[in-house]
Amino acid sequence: MRKPAGLAKPGTKRRITLDDWQLVGLSLPTLLWYLAICYIPMFGIVIAFKNYKVAPGQGFLYSLFVNSKWVGLKNFEFLFRLPTWKNVFANTIGYNIVFIVLGVIIPVALAILISQMYSKRLAKTCQTAMFFPHFISWVVVSYFVYAFLATDRGLLNNLRMGMGESKILWYQTPQYWPYILVFMQLWKTTGYSMVVYLAAISGLDQEMYEAALIDGATKFQQARYITLPLLRPIISIMFILAMGKIFNSDFGLFYRIPRDSGSLVSVTQTIDVYIYKALMNENNINYSSAAALFQSVLGCITILISNLVVKKIDPESGLF
C-alpha cells in the first residue's frame, strides 16, 4: 500500500514537498495583504502615547519619532473627561448586549423557517429581501427614517393626526429611541447573519432529518433536536466574534439615524460618537488613536474571555 504524500515516520524529519510550496503560493497573496493593510500600519499606535506634531518640511516618520514628545497615558484621559462618560460606556455596552442576543435568536429562527419552505423560489425571494438592507448606507436609511418620523410631514404623525391623536416630537423624545435604534440595527444586519446560518443548515446531513421524519418527529422537534445542536459551533463562533466589538458601536446608526439631535444625547451617544464630536471640537488625532487602541485592547480581552467561557461549556465549539 502506498504511503500518503506528506506523511513521515515518527522521529524522522519531514521534507518540504511540491504540495507544500503550492499551498504557500496560494496563501501568499492573502499573507501580503494582511501584512500591508493590517500589521505594518500597527506601528501607528505610537501616536496614542505621543503629542503628535507635524514638522514643517519633514516626513511623517520624522514628525512622529523626532518632533513629537512622549506623553504616556495622557491621551487616554479624554475618554473619561466627560462628566457623563459612565452613560456613554453604558449605552455602548448595553446596546451591544441587546444586539448580540437578538442578533443570534432572530437570524437563527429566520434561517430555520426559510430552510423549511417548500417553495425554493419563495425562499430565495425572502432571503434576497432580508439581505438587501445590508447594502444600504446609513446615510440613505436616515432619510427614510426621517420620512417616517418628521414632526410636520412624517408618515407616522400624519397617521396619528388622521386618527385624531396629537403629534409626537420623535427627535426631541428620548424614550422611544432605544427601541428605534434596536429595530433599525436588526433590520439592517439580520439578513447578513441569516445567510450565514442558512448556509450552515444547507450543509447538514439530510439523512438525520429523514430518519427523524420516519420516527414521526415534527418540524419543531427536528429544529430543536437536530438543527440547533448542529448549529451550535457556528452560533458560538458568531457570538465570540460579536463579543469582540462590544466596546465599539456603529457610528452611522447612532449618529446619522438620530440626526445628531441634542435632545437624544442621553440615549444615543456611544463611545464612537463621543470620539467623533471630541475630534471635531479639538482636532487632535492623538485622542482618536488612543481611543482606537483602548477599544481594540478591550475587544481582544472580551474575545479571549468569551472563547474561554464557550470552551468551558462546550469544548468543541470554541473559536480557538
mmCIF file of C-alpha atoms in Angstrom:
data_model
loop_
_atom_site.group_PDB
_atom_site.id
_atom_site.type_symbol
_atom_site.label_atom_id
_atom_site.label_comp_id
_atom_site.label_asym_id
_atom_site.label_seq_id
_atom_site.Cartn_x
_atom_site.Cartn_y
_atom_site.Cartn_z
ATOM 1 C CA MET A 1 0.000 0.000 0.000
ATOM 2 C CA ARG A 2 1.390 3.408 -0.983
ATOM 3 C CA LYS A 3 2.076 5.791 1.891
ATOM 4 C CA PRO A 4 0.117 9.078 1.601
ATOM 5 C CA ALA A 5 2.205 12.055 0.496
ATOM 6 C CA GLY A 6 3.379 14.386 3.203
ATOM 7 C CA LEU A 7 3.455 11.748 5.983
ATOM 8 C CA ALA A 8 6.724 10.752 7.601
ATOM 9 C CA LYS A 9 7.740 8.141 10.120
ATOM 10 C CA PRO A 10 7.775 9.217 13.772
ATOM 11 C CA GLY A 11 11.124 10.688 14.721
ATOM 12 C CA THR A 12 12.168 11.490 11.147
ATOM 13 C CA LYS A 13 12.465 14.970 9.684
ATOM 14 C CA ARG A 14 9.673 15.860 7.307
ATOM 15 C CA ARG A 15 10.749 17.135 3.896
ATOM 16 C CA ILE A 16 9.034 20.001 2.110
ATOM 17 C CA THR A 17 7.113 18.710 -0.880
ATOM 18 C CA LEU A 18 5.714 20.325 -4.004
ATOM 19 C CA ASP A 19 2.260 20.359 -2.413
ATOM 20 C CA ASP A 20 3.621 22.465 0.443
ATOM 21 C CA TRP A 21 5.012 25.076 -1.944
ATOM 22 C CA GLN A 22 1.704 25.176 -3.816
ATOM 23 C CA LEU A 23 -0.162 25.848 -0.583
ATOM 24 C CA VAL A 24 2.346 28.565 0.299
ATOM 25 C CA GLY A 25 1.821 30.137 -3.117
ATOM 26 C CA LEU A 26 -1.941 30.111 -2.661
ATOM 27 C CA SER A 27 -1.740 31.747 0.774
ATOM 28 C CA LEU A 28 0.962 34.280 -0.165
ATOM 29 C CA PRO A 29 -1.361 36.971 -1.629
ATOM 30 C CA THR A 30 -3.546 36.888 1.495
ATOM 31 C CA LEU A 31 -0.467 36.992 3.734
ATOM 32 C CA LEU A 32 0.937 40.004 1.892
ATOM 33 C CA TRP A 33 -2.432 41.757 2.035
ATOM 34 C CA TYR A 34 -2.663 41.317 5.805
ATOM 35 C CA LEU A 35 0.919 42.461 6.270
ATOM 36 C CA ALA A 36 0.404 45.593 4.183
ATOM 37 C CA ILE A 37 -3.065 46.539 5.419
ATOM 38 C CA CYS A 38 -3.245 45.207 8.984
ATOM 39 C CA TYR A 39 0.170 44.643 10.528
ATOM 40 C CA ILE A 40 2.603 47.203 9.097
ATOM 41 C CA PRO A 41 0.293 50.162 9.962
ATOM 42 C CA MET A 42 0.127 48.914 13.561
ATOM 43 C CA PHE A 43 3.226 50.936 14.430
ATOM 44 C CA GLY A 44 0.864 53.908 14.262
ATOM 45 C CA ILE A 45 -0.360 53.043 17.772
ATOM 46 C CA VAL A 46 2.673 55.019 18.912
ATOM 47 C CA ILE A 47 0.575 58.128 18.256
ATOM 48 C CA ALA A 48 -1.639 57.115 21.186
ATOM 49 C CA PHE A 49 1.292 57.721 23.549
ATOM 50 C CA LYS A 50 2.670 60.891 21.932
ATOM 51 C CA ASN A 51 1.729 64.512 21.419
ATOM 52 C CA TYR A 52 1.902 64.309 17.643
ATOM 53 C CA LYS A 53 3.010 67.498 15.890
ATOM 54 C CA VAL A 54 3.762 67.929 12.226
ATOM 55 C CA ALA A 55 7.277 69.117 11.446
ATOM 56 C CA PRO A 56 7.168 71.580 8.510
ATOM 57 C CA GLY A 57 9.068 70.264 5.520
ATOM 58 C CA GLN A 58 9.635 66.844 7.115
ATOM 59 C CA GLY A 59 8.007 63.480 6.579
ATOM 60 C CA PHE A 60 5.558 61.586 8.773
ATOM 61 C CA LEU A 61 8.184 59.380 10.429
ATOM 62 C CA TYR A 62 10.330 62.364 11.393
ATOM 63 C CA SER A 63 7.293 64.173 12.795
ATOM 64 C CA LEU A 64 6.263 61.101 14.764
ATOM 65 C CA PHE A 65 9.542 59.930 16.239
ATOM 66 C CA VAL A 66 11.583 63.152 16.435
ATOM 67 C CA ASN A 67 9.219 66.118 16.614
ATOM 68 C CA SER A 68 6.586 64.543 18.901
ATOM 69 C CA LYS A 69 7.045 64.099 22.653
ATOM 70 C CA TRP A 70 6.014 61.100 24.708
ATOM 71 C CA VAL A 71 3.033 61.808 26.978
ATOM 72 C CA GLY A 72 2.355 58.329 28.343
ATOM 73 C CA LEU A 73 -1.315 57.640 29.062
ATOM 74 C CA LYS A 74 -2.366 61.298 28.962
ATOM 75 C CA ASN A 75 -4.204 60.883 25.664
ATOM 76 C CA PHE A 76 -6.456 58.255 27.220
ATOM 77 C CA GLU A 77 -7.727 60.674 29.843
ATOM 78 C CA PHE A 78 -10.100 62.412 27.437
ATOM 79 C CA LEU A 79 -12.272 59.261 27.330
ATOM 80 C CA PHE A 80 -13.083 59.837 30.998
ATOM 81 C CA ARG A 81 -13.047 63.645 30.925
ATOM 82 C CA LEU A 82 -16.725 63.918 30.028
ATOM 83 C CA PRO A 83 -18.954 64.118 33.139
ATOM 84 C CA THR A 84 -21.352 61.613 31.541
ATOM 85 C CA TRP A 85 -18.668 59.110 30.466
ATOM 86 C CA LYS A 86 -20.386 56.388 32.507
ATOM 87 C CA ASN A 87 -23.563 56.910 30.483
ATOM 88 C CA VAL A 88 -21.533 56.760 27.237
ATOM 89 C CA PHE A 89 -19.980 53.423 28.203
ATOM 90 C CA ALA A 90 -23.331 52.116 29.464
ATOM 91 C CA ASN A 91 -25.004 52.993 26.160
ATOM 92 C CA THR A 92 -22.269 51.306 24.135
ATOM 93 C CA ILE A 93 -22.212 48.098 26.160
ATOM 94 C CA GLY A 94 -25.976 47.974 26.756
ATOM 95 C CA TYR A 95 -26.944 48.339 23.108
ATOM 96 C CA ASN A 96 -24.332 45.799 22.039
ATOM 97 C CA ILE A 97 -25.592 43.220 24.527
ATOM 98 C CA VAL A 98 -29.092 43.590 23.087
ATOM 99 C CA PHE A 99 -27.722 43.435 19.532
ATOM 100 C CA ILE A 100 -25.730 40.273 20.316
ATOM 101 C CA VAL A 101 -28.634 38.433 21.958
ATOM 102 C CA LEU A 102 -31.241 39.369 19.347
ATOM 103 C CA GLY A 103 -28.623 39.039 16.594
ATOM 104 C CA VAL A 104 -28.403 35.333 17.391
ATOM 105 C CA ILE A 105 -32.012 34.452 18.174
ATOM 106 C CA ILE A 106 -33.745 36.197 15.262
ATOM 107 C CA PRO A 107 -31.373 35.209 12.396
ATOM 108 C CA VAL A 108 -31.266 31.569 13.561
ATOM 109 C CA ALA A 109 -35.068 31.430 13.780
ATOM 110 C CA LEU A 110 -35.474 33.005 10.331
ATOM 111 C CA ALA A 111 -32.854 30.707 8.813
ATOM 112 C CA ILE A 112 -34.675 27.645 10.157
ATOM 113 C CA LEU A 113 -38.041 28.920 8.890
ATOM 114 C CA ILE A 114 -36.722 29.692 5.402
ATOM 115 C CA SER A 115 -34.960 26.317 5.189
ATOM 116 C CA GLN A 116 -38.327 24.633 5.811
ATOM 117 C CA MET A 117 -40.105 26.374 2.942
ATOM 118 C CA TYR A 118 -41.355 24.012 0.238
ATOM 119 C CA SER A 119 -41.151 26.659 -2.490
ATOM 120 C CA LYS A 120 -37.475 27.299 -3.215
ATOM 121 C CA ARG A 121 -38.348 30.340 -5.313
ATOM 122 C CA LEU A 122 -40.225 31.901 -2.395
ATOM 123 C CA ALA A 123 -37.327 31.042 -0.076
ATOM 124 C CA LYS A 124 -34.848 32.762 -2.401
ATOM 125 C CA THR A 125 -37.136 35.797 -2.654
ATOM 126 C CA CYS A 126 -37.406 36.113 1.131
ATOM 127 C CA GLN A 127 -33.665 35.602 1.526
ATOM 128 C CA THR A 128 -32.877 38.331 -1.005
ATOM 129 C CA ALA A 129 -35.387 40.757 0.529
ATOM 130 C CA MET A 130 -33.887 40.284 4.008
ATOM 131 C CA PHE A 131 -30.309 40.539 2.744
ATOM 132 C CA PHE A 132 -30.855 43.705 0.695
ATOM 133 C CA PRO A 133 -30.808 46.223 3.623
ATOM 134 C CA HIS A 134 -27.214 45.177 4.362
ATOM 135 C CA PHE A 135 -26.072 47.064 1.240
ATOM 136 C CA ILE A 136 -27.889 50.320 2.014
ATOM 137 C CA SER A 137 -25.840 53.117 3.571
ATOM 138 C CA TRP A 138 -26.903 54.521 6.933
ATOM 139 C CA VAL A 139 -27.000 57.948 5.276
ATOM 140 C CA VAL A 140 -29.713 56.741 2.907
ATOM 141 C CA VAL A 141 -31.516 54.911 5.703
ATOM 142 C CA SER A 142 -31.548 58.076 7.810
ATOM 143 C CA TYR A 143 -33.615 59.875 5.157
ATOM 144 C CA PHE A 144 -36.143 57.026 5.086
ATOM 145 C CA VAL A 145 -36.391 57.148 8.890
ATOM 146 C CA TYR A 146 -36.852 60.924 8.762
ATOM 147 C CA ALA A 147 -39.671 60.478 6.248
ATOM 148 C CA PHE A 148 -41.481 58.393 8.874
ATOM 149 C CA LEU A 149 -40.608 60.430 11.963
ATOM 150 C CA ALA A 150 -40.559 64.045 10.773
ATOM 151 C CA THR A 151 -42.684 66.227 13.035
ATOM 152 C CA ASP A 152 -44.559 68.160 10.346
ATOM 153 C CA ARG A 153 -44.678 65.814 7.319
ATOM 154 C CA GLY A 154 -43.730 62.452 8.776
ATOM 155 C CA LEU A 155 -45.847 59.447 7.863
ATOM 156 C CA LEU A 156 -46.386 58.323 11.458
ATOM 157 C CA ASN A 157 -47.503 61.758 12.635
ATOM 158 C CA ASN A 158 -49.827 62.087 9.640
ATOM 159 C CA LEU A 159 -51.420 58.767 10.573
ATOM 160 C CA ARG A 160 -51.773 59.892 14.186
ATOM 161 C CA MET A 161 -53.362 63.168 13.096
ATOM 162 C CA GLY A 162 -55.763 61.245 10.887
ATOM 163 C CA MET A 163 -56.849 59.160 13.891
ATOM 164 C CA GLY A 164 -57.383 62.279 15.970
ATOM 165 C CA GLU A 165 -54.261 61.939 18.099
ATOM 166 C CA SER A 166 -51.556 64.508 18.728
ATOM 167 C CA LYS A 167 -48.157 64.584 17.079
ATOM 168 C CA ILE A 168 -45.056 63.100 18.702
ATOM 169 C CA LEU A 169 -41.816 65.056 18.579
ATOM 170 C CA TRP A 170 -39.755 61.997 17.763
ATOM 171 C CA TYR A 171 -36.400 63.793 17.560
ATOM 172 C CA GLN A 172 -36.961 65.505 20.899
ATOM 173 C CA THR A 173 -38.317 62.489 22.835
ATOM 174 C CA PRO A 174 -35.538 60.151 24.051
ATOM 175 C CA GLN A 175 -37.800 57.413 25.439
ATOM 176 C CA TYR A 176 -38.637 55.980 22.003
ATOM 177 C CA TRP A 177 -35.119 55.834 20.614
ATOM 178 C CA PRO A 178 -33.727 52.697 22.288
ATOM 179 C CA TYR A 179 -36.475 50.745 20.502
ATOM 180 C CA ILE A 180 -35.952 52.601 17.223
ATOM 181 C CA LEU A 181 -32.192 52.015 17.228
ATOM 182 C CA VAL A 182 -32.550 48.321 18.090
ATOM 183 C CA PHE A 183 -35.146 47.874 15.352
ATOM 184 C CA MET A 184 -33.011 49.635 12.738
ATOM 185 C CA GLN A 185 -29.919 47.621 13.673
ATOM 186 C CA LEU A 186 -31.801 44.336 13.366
ATOM 187 C CA TRP A 187 -33.465 45.433 10.130
ATOM 188 C CA LYS A 188 -30.107 46.157 8.539
ATOM 189 C CA THR A 189 -27.994 43.267 9.870
ATOM 190 C CA THR A 190 -30.353 40.323 10.333
ATOM 191 C CA GLY A 191 -30.255 39.337 6.675
ATOM 192 C CA TYR A 192 -26.463 39.004 6.609
ATOM 193 C CA SER A 193 -26.357 36.819 9.727
ATOM 194 C CA MET A 194 -29.293 34.777 8.492
ATOM 195 C CA VAL A 195 -27.437 33.887 5.281
ATOM 196 C CA VAL A 196 -24.512 32.551 7.354
ATOM 197 C CA TYR A 197 -26.799 30.276 9.366
ATOM 198 C CA LEU A 198 -28.778 29.301 6.285
ATOM 199 C CA ALA A 199 -25.570 28.205 4.553
ATOM 200 C CA ALA A 200 -24.688 26.102 7.593
ATOM 201 C CA ILE A 201 -28.149 24.496 7.610
ATOM 202 C CA SER A 202 -27.898 23.613 3.921
ATOM 203 C CA GLY A 203 -24.703 21.672 4.679
ATOM 204 C CA LEU A 204 -26.241 19.478 7.373
ATOM 205 C CA ASP A 205 -26.728 15.756 6.818
ATOM 206 C CA GLN A 206 -30.231 15.305 5.397
ATOM 207 C CA GLU A 207 -30.341 11.629 6.394
ATOM 208 C CA MET A 208 -30.812 12.695 10.015
ATOM 209 C CA TYR A 209 -33.958 14.610 9.065
ATOM 210 C CA GLU A 210 -35.239 11.668 7.046
ATOM 211 C CA ALA A 211 -34.711 9.343 9.997
ATOM 212 C CA ALA A 212 -36.457 11.791 12.322
ATOM 213 C CA LEU A 213 -39.356 12.081 9.866
ATOM 214 C CA ILE A 214 -39.740 8.289 9.798
ATOM 215 C CA ASP A 215 -39.822 8.288 13.611
ATOM 216 C CA GLY A 216 -42.663 10.799 13.497
ATOM 217 C CA ALA A 217 -40.761 13.926 14.595
ATOM 218 C CA THR A 218 -42.470 17.232 13.881
ATOM 219 C CA LYS A 219 -40.731 20.203 12.259
ATOM 220 C CA PHE A 220 -40.352 21.831 15.659
ATOM 221 C CA GLN A 221 -38.773 18.686 17.110
ATOM 222 C CA GLN A 222 -36.405 18.430 14.127
ATOM 223 C CA ALA A 223 -35.302 22.021 14.648
ATOM 224 C CA ARG A 224 -34.871 21.544 18.404
ATOM 225 C CA TYR A 225 -33.079 18.210 18.469
ATOM 226 C CA ILE A 226 -31.209 18.231 15.135
ATOM 227 C CA THR A 227 -30.760 21.710 13.640
ATOM 228 C CA LEU A 228 -29.960 23.710 16.775
ATOM 229 C CA PRO A 229 -27.420 21.213 18.220
ATOM 230 C CA LEU A 230 -25.635 21.010 14.864
ATOM 231 C CA LEU A 231 -25.616 24.817 14.550
ATOM 232 C CA ARG A 232 -24.076 25.244 17.997
ATOM 233 C CA PRO A 233 -20.456 25.583 16.728
ATOM 234 C CA ILE A 234 -21.272 28.311 14.192
ATOM 235 C CA ILE A 235 -23.508 30.099 16.716
ATOM 236 C CA SER A 236 -20.641 30.033 19.228
ATOM 237 C CA ILE A 237 -18.193 31.461 16.686
ATOM 238 C CA MET A 238 -20.566 34.270 15.699
ATOM 239 C CA PHE A 239 -21.164 35.040 19.381
ATOM 240 C CA ILE A 240 -17.436 35.212 20.163
ATOM 241 C CA LEU A 241 -16.744 37.485 17.184
ATOM 242 C CA ALA A 242 -19.633 39.757 18.199
ATOM 243 C CA MET A 243 -18.282 39.996 21.745
ATOM 244 C CA GLY A 244 -15.056 41.404 20.327
ATOM 245 C CA LYS A 245 -16.987 44.523 19.232
ATOM 246 C CA ILE A 246 -18.893 45.105 22.453
ATOM 247 C CA PHE A 247 -16.945 48.330 23.101
ATOM 248 C CA ASN A 248 -17.471 49.552 19.533
ATOM 249 C CA SER A 249 -20.615 50.965 18.013
ATOM 250 C CA ASP A 250 -21.931 51.529 14.520
ATOM 251 C CA PHE A 251 -21.247 55.226 14.016
ATOM 252 C CA GLY A 252 -23.783 55.562 11.206
ATOM 253 C CA LEU A 253 -26.555 54.071 13.313
ATOM 254 C CA PHE A 254 -26.000 56.240 16.398
ATOM 255 C CA TYR A 255 -25.061 59.477 14.629
ATOM 256 C CA ARG A 256 -26.928 59.576 11.327
ATOM 257 C CA ILE A 257 -30.250 57.989 12.307
ATOM 258 C CA PRO A 258 -30.939 60.398 15.253
ATOM 259 C CA ARG A 259 -29.594 63.224 13.042
ATOM 260 C CA ASP A 260 -27.267 64.364 15.854
ATOM 261 C CA SER A 261 -30.178 65.681 17.872
ATOM 262 C CA GLY A 262 -29.022 67.296 21.109
ATOM 263 C CA SER A 263 -32.193 66.143 22.868
ATOM 264 C CA LEU A 264 -31.273 62.484 22.331
ATOM 265 C CA VAL A 265 -27.701 62.556 23.661
ATOM 266 C CA SER A 266 -28.592 60.590 26.788
ATOM 267 C CA VAL A 267 -29.727 57.534 24.784
ATOM 268 C CA THR A 268 -27.762 57.813 21.522
ATOM 269 C CA GLN A 269 -24.246 58.893 22.469
ATOM 270 C CA THR A 270 -21.798 55.992 22.381
ATOM 271 C CA ILE A 271 -18.008 55.855 22.548
ATOM 272 C CA ASP A 272 -17.570 56.298 18.803
ATOM 273 C CA VAL A 273 -19.973 59.242 18.621
ATOM 274 C CA TYR A 274 -18.290 60.894 21.598
ATOM 275 C CA ILE A 275 -14.847 60.436 19.993
ATOM 276 C CA TYR A 276 -16.068 61.959 16.727
ATOM 277 C CA LYS A 277 -17.521 65.016 18.466
ATOM 278 C CA ALA A 278 -14.376 65.445 20.566
ATOM 279 C CA LEU A 279 -12.219 65.358 17.430
ATOM 280 C CA MET A 280 -14.448 67.883 15.689
ATOM 281 C CA ASN A 281 -14.029 70.256 18.626
ATOM 282 C CA GLU A 282 -10.340 69.718 19.405
ATOM 283 C CA ASN A 283 -8.943 68.341 16.107
ATOM 284 C CA ASN A 284 -6.490 66.064 17.924
ATOM 285 C CA ILE A 285 -5.609 62.749 16.250
ATOM 286 C CA ASN A 286 -3.826 61.609 19.407
ATOM 287 C CA TYR A 287 -7.229 61.152 21.039
ATOM 288 C CA SER A 288 -8.605 59.050 18.194
ATOM 289 C CA SER A 289 -5.532 56.805 18.234
ATOM 290 C CA ALA A 290 -5.787 56.363 21.997
ATOM 291 C CA ALA A 291 -9.493 55.576 21.780
ATOM 292 C CA ALA A 292 -8.997 53.068 18.951
ATOM 293 C CA LEU A 293 -6.221 51.315 20.881
ATOM 294 C CA PHE A 294 -8.357 51.302 24.029
ATOM 295 C CA GLN A 295 -11.293 49.725 22.192
ATOM 296 C CA SER A 296 -9.069 47.193 20.416
ATOM 297 C CA VAL A 297 -7.408 46.019 23.626
ATOM 298 C CA LEU A 298 -10.737 45.651 25.405
ATOM 299 C CA GLY A 299 -12.173 43.866 22.371
ATOM 300 C CA CYS A 300 -9.271 41.393 22.355
ATOM 301 C CA ILE A 301 -9.792 40.735 26.066
ATOM 302 C CA THR A 302 -13.522 40.120 25.629
ATOM 303 C CA ILE A 303 -12.840 37.693 22.753
ATOM 304 C CA LEU A 304 -10.402 35.714 24.892
ATOM 305 C CA ILE A 305 -12.800 35.628 27.838
ATOM 306 C CA SER A 306 -15.773 34.699 25.632
ATOM 307 C CA ASN A 307 -13.816 31.932 23.950
ATOM 308 C CA LEU A 308 -12.721 30.595 27.357
ATOM 309 C CA VAL A 309 -16.313 30.556 28.619
ATOM 310 C CA VAL A 310 -17.584 28.828 25.471
ATOM 311 C CA LYS A 311 -14.804 26.225 25.693
ATOM 312 C CA LYS A 312 -15.767 25.524 29.292
ATOM 313 C CA ILE A 313 -19.396 24.955 28.298
ATOM 314 C CA ASP A 314 -18.681 23.065 25.073
ATOM 315 C CA PRO A 315 -15.018 22.210 24.324
ATOM 316 C CA GLU A 316 -15.785 21.654 20.622
ATOM 317 C CA SER A 317 -17.480 24.999 19.981
ATOM 318 C CA GLY A 318 -14.687 27.470 20.699
ATOM 319 C CA LEU A 319 -13.137 29.747 18.123
ATOM 320 C CA PHE A 320 -9.590 28.685 19.045
#
